[in-house]
Short mmCIF file of C-alpha atoms (C1' of nucleotides) in Angstrom, two decimals:
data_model
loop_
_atom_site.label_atom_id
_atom_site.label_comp_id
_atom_site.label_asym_id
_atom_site.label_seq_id
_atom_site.Cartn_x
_atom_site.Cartn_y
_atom_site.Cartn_z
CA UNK I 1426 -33.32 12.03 1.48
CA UNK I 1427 -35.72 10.41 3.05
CA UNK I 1428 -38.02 11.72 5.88
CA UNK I 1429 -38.86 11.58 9.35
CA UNK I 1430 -41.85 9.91 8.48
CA UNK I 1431 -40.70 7.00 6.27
CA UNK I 1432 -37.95 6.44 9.34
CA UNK I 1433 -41.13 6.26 11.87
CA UNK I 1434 -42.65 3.74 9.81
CA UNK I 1435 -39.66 1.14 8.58
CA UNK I 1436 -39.34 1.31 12.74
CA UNK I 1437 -42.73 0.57 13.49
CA UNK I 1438 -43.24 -2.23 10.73
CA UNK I 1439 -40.23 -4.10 12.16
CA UNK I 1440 -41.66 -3.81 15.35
CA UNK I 1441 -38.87 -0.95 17.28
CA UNK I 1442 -40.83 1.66 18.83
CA UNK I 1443 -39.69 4.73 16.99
CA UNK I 1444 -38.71 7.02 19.98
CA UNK I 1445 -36.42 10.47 19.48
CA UNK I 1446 -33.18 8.65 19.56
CA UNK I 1447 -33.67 5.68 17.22
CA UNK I 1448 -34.85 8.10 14.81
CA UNK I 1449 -31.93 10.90 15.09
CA UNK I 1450 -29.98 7.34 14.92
CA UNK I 1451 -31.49 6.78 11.46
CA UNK I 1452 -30.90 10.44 10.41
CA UNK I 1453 -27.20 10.08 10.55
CA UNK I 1454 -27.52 6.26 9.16
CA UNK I 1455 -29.13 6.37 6.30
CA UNK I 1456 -29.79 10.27 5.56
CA UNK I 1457 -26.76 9.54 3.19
CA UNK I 1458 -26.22 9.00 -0.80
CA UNK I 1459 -23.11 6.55 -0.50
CA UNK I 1460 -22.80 3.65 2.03
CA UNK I 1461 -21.43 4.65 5.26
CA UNK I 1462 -18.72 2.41 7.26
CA UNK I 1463 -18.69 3.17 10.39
CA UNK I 1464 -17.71 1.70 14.46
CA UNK I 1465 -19.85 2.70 17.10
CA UNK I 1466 -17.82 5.26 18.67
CA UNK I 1467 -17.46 7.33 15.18
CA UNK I 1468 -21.70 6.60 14.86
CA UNK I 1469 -21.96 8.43 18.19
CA UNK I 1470 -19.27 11.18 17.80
CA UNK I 1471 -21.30 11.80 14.43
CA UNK I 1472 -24.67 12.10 16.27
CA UNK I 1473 -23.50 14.81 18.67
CA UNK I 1474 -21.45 17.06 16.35
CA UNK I 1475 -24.12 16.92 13.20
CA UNK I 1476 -27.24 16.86 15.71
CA UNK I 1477 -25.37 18.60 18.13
CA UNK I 1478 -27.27 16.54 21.30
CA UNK I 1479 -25.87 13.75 22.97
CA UNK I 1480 -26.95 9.87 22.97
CA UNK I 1481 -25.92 7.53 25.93
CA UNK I 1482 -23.59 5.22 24.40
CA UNK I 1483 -25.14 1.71 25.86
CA UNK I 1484 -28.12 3.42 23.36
CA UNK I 1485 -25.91 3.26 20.38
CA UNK I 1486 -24.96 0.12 20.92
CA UNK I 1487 -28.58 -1.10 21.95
CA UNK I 1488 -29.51 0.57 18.36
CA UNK I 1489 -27.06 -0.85 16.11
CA UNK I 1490 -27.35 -4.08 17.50
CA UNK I 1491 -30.86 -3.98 17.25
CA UNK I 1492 -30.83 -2.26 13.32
CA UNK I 1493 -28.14 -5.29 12.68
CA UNK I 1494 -30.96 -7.81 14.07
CA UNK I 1495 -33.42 -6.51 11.42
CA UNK I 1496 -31.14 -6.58 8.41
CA UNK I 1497 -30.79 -2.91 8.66
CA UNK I 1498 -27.06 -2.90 9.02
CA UNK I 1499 -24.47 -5.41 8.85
CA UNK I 1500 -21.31 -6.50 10.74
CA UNK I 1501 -17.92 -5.96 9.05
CA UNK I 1502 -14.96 -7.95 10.16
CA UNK I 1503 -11.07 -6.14 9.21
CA UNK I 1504 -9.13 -5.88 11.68
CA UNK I 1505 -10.12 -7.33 15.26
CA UNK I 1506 -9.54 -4.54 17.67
CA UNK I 1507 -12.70 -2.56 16.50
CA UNK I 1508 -16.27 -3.74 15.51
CA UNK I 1509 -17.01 -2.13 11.42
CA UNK I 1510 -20.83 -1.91 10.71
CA UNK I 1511 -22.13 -0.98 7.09
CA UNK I 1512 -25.60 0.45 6.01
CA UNK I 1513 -24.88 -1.83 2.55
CA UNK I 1514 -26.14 -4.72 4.26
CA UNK I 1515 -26.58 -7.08 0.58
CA UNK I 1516 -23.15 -9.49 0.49
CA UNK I 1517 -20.44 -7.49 -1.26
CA UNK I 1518 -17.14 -7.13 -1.31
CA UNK I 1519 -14.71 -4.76 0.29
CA UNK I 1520 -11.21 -2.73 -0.58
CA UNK I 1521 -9.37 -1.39 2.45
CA UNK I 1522 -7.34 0.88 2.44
CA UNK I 1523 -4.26 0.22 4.70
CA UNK I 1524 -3.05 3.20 4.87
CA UNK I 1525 -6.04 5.39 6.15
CA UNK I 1526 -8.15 2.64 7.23
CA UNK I 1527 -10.46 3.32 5.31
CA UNK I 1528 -13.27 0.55 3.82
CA UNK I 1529 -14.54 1.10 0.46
CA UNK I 1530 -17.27 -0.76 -0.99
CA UNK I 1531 -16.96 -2.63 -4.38
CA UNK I 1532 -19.47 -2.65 -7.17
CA UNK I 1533 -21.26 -5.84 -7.98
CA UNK I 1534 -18.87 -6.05 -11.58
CA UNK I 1535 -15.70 -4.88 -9.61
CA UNK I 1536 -15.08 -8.69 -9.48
CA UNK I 1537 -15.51 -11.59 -11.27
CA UNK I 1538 -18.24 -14.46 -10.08
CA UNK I 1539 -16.18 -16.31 -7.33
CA UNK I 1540 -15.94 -20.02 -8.17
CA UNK I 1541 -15.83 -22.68 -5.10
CA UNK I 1542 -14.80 -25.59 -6.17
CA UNK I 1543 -15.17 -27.25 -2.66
CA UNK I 1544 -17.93 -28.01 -0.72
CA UNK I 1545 -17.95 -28.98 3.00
CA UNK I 1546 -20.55 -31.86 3.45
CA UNK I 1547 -23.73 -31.19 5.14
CA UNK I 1548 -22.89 -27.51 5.37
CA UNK I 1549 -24.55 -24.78 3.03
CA UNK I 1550 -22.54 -21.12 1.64
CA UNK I 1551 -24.04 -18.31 3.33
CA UNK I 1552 -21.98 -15.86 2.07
CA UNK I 1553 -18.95 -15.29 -0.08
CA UNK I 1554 -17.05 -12.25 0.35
CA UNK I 1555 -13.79 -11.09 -0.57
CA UNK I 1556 -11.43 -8.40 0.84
CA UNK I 1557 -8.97 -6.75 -0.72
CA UNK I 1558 -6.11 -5.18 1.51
CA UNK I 1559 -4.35 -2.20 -0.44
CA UNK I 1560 -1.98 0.45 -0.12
CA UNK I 1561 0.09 3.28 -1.41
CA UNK I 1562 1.75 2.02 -4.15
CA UNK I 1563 5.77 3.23 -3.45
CA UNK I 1564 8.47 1.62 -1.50
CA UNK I 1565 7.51 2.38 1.97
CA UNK I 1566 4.46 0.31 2.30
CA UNK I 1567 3.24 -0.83 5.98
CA UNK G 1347 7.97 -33.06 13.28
CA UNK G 1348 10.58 -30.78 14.09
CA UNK G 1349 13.49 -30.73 16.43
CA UNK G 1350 13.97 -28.33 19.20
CA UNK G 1351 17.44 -27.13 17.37
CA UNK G 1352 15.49 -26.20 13.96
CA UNK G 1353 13.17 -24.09 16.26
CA UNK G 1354 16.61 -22.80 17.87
CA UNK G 1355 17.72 -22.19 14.42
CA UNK G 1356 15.04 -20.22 13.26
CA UNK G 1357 14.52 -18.18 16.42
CA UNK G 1358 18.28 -16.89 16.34
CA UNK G 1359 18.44 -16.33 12.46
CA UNK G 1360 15.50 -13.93 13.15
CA UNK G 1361 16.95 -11.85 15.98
CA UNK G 1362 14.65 -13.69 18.87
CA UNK G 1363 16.81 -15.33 21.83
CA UNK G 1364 15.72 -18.67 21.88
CA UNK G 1365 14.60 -18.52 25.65
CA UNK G 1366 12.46 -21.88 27.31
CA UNK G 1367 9.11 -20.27 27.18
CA UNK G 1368 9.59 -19.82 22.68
CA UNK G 1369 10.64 -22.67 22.03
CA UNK G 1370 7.52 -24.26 24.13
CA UNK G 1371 5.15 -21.76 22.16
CA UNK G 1372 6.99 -23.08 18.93
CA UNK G 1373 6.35 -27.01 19.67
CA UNK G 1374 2.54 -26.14 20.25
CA UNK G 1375 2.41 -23.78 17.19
CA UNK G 1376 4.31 -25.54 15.09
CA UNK G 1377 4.81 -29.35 15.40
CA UNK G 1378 1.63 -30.04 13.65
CA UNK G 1379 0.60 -31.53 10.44
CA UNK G 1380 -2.42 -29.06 10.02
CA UNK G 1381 -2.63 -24.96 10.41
CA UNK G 1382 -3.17 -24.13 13.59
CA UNK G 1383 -6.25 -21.35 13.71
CA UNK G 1384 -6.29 -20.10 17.57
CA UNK G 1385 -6.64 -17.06 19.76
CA UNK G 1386 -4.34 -15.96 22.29
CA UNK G 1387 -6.40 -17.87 25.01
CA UNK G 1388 -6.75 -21.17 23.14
CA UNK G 1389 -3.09 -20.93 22.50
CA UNK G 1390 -2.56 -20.15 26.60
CA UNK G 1391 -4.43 -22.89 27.35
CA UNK G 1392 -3.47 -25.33 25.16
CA UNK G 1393 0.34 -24.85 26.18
CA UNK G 1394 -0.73 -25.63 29.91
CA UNK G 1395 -2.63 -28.86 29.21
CA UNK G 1396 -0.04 -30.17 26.36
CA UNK G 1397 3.31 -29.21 28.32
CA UNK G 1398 1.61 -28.93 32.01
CA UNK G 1399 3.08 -26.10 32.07
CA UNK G 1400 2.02 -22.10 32.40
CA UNK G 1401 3.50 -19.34 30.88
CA UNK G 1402 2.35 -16.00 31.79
CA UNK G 1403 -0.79 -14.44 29.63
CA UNK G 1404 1.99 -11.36 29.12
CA UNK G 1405 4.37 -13.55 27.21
CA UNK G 1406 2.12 -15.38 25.00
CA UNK G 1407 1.00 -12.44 23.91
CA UNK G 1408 4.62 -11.06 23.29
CA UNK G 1409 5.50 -14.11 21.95
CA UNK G 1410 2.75 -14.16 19.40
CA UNK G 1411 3.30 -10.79 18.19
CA UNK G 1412 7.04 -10.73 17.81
CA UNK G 1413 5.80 -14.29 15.43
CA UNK G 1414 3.71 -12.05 13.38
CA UNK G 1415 5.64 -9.44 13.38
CA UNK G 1416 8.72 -11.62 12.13
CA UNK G 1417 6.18 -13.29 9.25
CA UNK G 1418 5.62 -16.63 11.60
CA UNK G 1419 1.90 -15.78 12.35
CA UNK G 1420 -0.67 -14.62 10.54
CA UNK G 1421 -3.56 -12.56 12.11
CA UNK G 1422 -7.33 -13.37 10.49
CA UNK G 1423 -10.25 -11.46 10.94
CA UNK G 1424 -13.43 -13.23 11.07
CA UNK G 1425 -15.21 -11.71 14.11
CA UNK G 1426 -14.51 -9.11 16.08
CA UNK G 1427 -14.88 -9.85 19.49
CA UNK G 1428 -11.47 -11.98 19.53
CA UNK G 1429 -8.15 -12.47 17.41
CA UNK G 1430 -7.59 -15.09 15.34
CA UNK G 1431 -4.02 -16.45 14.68
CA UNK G 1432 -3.03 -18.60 11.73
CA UNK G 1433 -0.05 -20.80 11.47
CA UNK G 1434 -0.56 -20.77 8.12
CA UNK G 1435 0.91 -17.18 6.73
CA UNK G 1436 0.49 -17.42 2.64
CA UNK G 1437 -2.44 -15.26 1.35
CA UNK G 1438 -5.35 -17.96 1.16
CA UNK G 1439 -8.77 -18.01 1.85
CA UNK G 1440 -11.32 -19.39 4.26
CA UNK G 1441 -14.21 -21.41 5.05
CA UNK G 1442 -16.00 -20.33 8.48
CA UNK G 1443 -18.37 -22.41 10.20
CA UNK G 1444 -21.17 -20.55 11.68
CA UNK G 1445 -22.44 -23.32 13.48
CA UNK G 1446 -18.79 -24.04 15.03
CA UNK G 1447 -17.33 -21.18 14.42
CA UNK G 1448 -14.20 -22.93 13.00
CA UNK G 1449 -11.91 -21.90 10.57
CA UNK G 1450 -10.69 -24.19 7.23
CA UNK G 1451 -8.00 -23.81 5.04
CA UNK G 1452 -8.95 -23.41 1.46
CA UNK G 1453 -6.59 -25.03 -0.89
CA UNK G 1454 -5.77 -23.06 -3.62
CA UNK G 1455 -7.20 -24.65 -5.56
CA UNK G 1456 -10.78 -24.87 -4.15
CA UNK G 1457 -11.68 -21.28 -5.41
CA UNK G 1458 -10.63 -20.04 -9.19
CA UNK G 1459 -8.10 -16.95 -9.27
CA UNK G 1460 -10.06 -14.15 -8.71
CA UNK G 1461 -9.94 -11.02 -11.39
CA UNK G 1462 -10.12 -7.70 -9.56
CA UNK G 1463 -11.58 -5.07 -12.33
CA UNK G 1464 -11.12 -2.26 -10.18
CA UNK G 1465 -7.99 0.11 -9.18
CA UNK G 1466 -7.79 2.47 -6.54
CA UNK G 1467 -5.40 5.56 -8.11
CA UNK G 1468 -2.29 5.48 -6.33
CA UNK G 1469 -2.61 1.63 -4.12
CA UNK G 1470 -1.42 -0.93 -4.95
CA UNK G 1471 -3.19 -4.72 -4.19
CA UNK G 1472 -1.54 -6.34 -1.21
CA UNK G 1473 -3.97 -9.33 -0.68
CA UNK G 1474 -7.31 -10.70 -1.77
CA UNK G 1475 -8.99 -13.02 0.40
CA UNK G 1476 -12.09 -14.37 0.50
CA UNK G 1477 -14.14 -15.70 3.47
CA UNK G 1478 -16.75 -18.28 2.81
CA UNK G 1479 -19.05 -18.76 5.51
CA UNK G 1480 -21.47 -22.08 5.47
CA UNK G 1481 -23.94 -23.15 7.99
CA UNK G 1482 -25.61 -26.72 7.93
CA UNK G 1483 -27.94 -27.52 5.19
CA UNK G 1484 -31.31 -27.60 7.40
CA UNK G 1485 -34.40 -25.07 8.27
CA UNK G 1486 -32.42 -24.02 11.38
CA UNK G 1487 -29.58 -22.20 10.36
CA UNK G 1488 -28.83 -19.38 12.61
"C1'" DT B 364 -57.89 11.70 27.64
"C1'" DC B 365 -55.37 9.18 30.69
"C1'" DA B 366 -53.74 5.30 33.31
"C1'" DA B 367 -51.08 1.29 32.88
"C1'" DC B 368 -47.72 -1.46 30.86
"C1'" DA B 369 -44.16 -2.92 28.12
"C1'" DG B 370 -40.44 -1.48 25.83
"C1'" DT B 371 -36.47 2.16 26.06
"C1'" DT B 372 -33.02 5.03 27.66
"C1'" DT B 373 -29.50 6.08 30.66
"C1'" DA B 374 -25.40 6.39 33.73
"C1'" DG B 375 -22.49 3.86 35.78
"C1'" DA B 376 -20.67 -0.57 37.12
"C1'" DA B 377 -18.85 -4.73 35.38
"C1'" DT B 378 -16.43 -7.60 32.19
"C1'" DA B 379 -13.15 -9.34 28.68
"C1'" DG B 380 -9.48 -8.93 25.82
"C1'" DT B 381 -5.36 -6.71 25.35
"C1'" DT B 382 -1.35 -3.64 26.34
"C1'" DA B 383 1.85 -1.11 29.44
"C1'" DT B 384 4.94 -1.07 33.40
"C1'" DA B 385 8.57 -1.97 36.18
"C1'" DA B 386 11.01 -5.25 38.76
"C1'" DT B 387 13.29 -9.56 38.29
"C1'" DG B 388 15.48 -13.12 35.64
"C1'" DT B 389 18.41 -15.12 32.02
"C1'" DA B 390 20.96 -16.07 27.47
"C1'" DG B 391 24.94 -14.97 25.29
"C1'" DT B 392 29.18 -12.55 25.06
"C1'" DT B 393 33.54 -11.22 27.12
"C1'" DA K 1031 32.23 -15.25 36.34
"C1'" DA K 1032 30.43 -10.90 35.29
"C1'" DC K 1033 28.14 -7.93 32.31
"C1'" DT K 1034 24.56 -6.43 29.37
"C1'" DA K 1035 20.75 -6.45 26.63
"C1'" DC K 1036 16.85 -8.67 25.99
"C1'" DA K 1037 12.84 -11.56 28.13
"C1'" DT K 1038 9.58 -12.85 31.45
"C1'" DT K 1039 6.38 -12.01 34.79
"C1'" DA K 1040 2.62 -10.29 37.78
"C1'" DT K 1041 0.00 -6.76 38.12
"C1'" DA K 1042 -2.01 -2.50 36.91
"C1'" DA K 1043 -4.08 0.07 33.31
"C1'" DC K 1044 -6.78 0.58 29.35
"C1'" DT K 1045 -10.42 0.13 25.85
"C1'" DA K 1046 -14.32 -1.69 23.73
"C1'" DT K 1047 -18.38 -3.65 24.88
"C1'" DT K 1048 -22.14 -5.53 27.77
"C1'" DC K 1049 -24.92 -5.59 31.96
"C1'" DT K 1050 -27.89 -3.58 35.43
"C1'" DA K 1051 -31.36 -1.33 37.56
"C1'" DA K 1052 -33.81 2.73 37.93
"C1'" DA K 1053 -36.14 6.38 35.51
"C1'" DC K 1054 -38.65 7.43 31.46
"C1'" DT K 1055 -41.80 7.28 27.40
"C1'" DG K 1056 -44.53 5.36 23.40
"C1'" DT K 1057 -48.57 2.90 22.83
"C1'" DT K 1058 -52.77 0.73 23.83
"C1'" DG K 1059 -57.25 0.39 25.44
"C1'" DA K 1060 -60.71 1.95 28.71
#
DNA sequence: TCAACAGTTTAGAATAGTTATAATGTAGTT
DNA sequence: AACTACATTATAACTATTCTAAACTGTTGA
């Protein structure tokens, strides 16, 4: 749990003025044992039922996008009609769950070293990541 | 390179009338030695400059989803500001170029099977598919 | 302490991608 | 040829996101 304090300062040192919202902003981000998936609109439905006060949208959005610019969150693609962020922001892998939509994070040892065998010439891996799709294991799957 | 009838074929053995604007959609989609990675607009736009022809925005996007929904399309997530179609509809992964922001085919055998440890209770595994992103090899990646 | 400035917030307008609607058109069957 | 169910189309509607411009607020330095 970490404080008020600690939030004002990982702001400042990155260079984001740490004004009321940014920090209720952090509260709800990262005020939190596991790893929280999240879109924008369920960030700012969260902020105004647990904080009970209201942030302007455009100032989520301004937020995120400026906590994804300093590494502080990171951009999840699964499906395309809705933008995922995650506070786990090292390169891991993900389950999702079809059938609640639901993303769950996998532990480094969930999966085996990934091998590429191929290499595209004068370009560099950034990142490999892995998604695995699942659902309820009976007949009437999706 | 195939011929308007096999397109014909396949339309009607799947329940879709074989009407003029599918069977254009099917020569740009499929008469192609490569998979085909596109969005909706790409695909739009491509189908006016190959055929000189337009078909309405509205029907592409019909068209495109009755193909996925019939197993003819594949839909790939790899940002989220846009859809990604792939002509290619067997579970495989991907290379992404940041710098392009293209999408490759892996073969499968660029990247060794891949040994999931973990179970969720009750789901089964549908895919697992991993996206490889590379940038070029120089001090200015993005 | 306080003025000044740059960075922030905000509501609302604007935009882009996508889906819904409802009228018109057409393939396939009879 | 006529009928019917399915398709196409333009346009309107919708949703997620970004832009804008004015008001506001941390921060700095006098």
């Amino acid at each position: 749990m970490l404080k008020n304090v600690e939030f004002v300062d990982k702001l400042r040192s990155s260079g984001l003025r740490p004004t009321k919202q940014r920090l209720k902003i952090c509260e709800v981000l990262f005020n939190r044992d596991k790893t929280f998936h999240f879109t924008i609109n369920d960030l700012a439905k969260n902020i105004s039922e647990k904080l009970n006060e209201k942030i302007s949208l455009a100032t989520v959005y301004n937020t995120v996008h400026a906590f994804k610019a300093k590494g502080y969150l990171k951009e999840i693609s699964i499906n395309s009609d809705r933008s995922y962020f995650d506070t786990n922001t090292k390169i891991h892998h993900h389950f999702f769950d079809e059938d609640t939509n639901e993303l769950i994070d996998c532990d480094d040892d969930d999966i085996e070293k990934i091998n590429v065998k191929k290499n595209i010439t004068g370009k560099k891996i950034n990142s490999v990541e892995v998604l695995i799709k699942v659902a309820s294991d009976n007949q009437n799957q999706k």
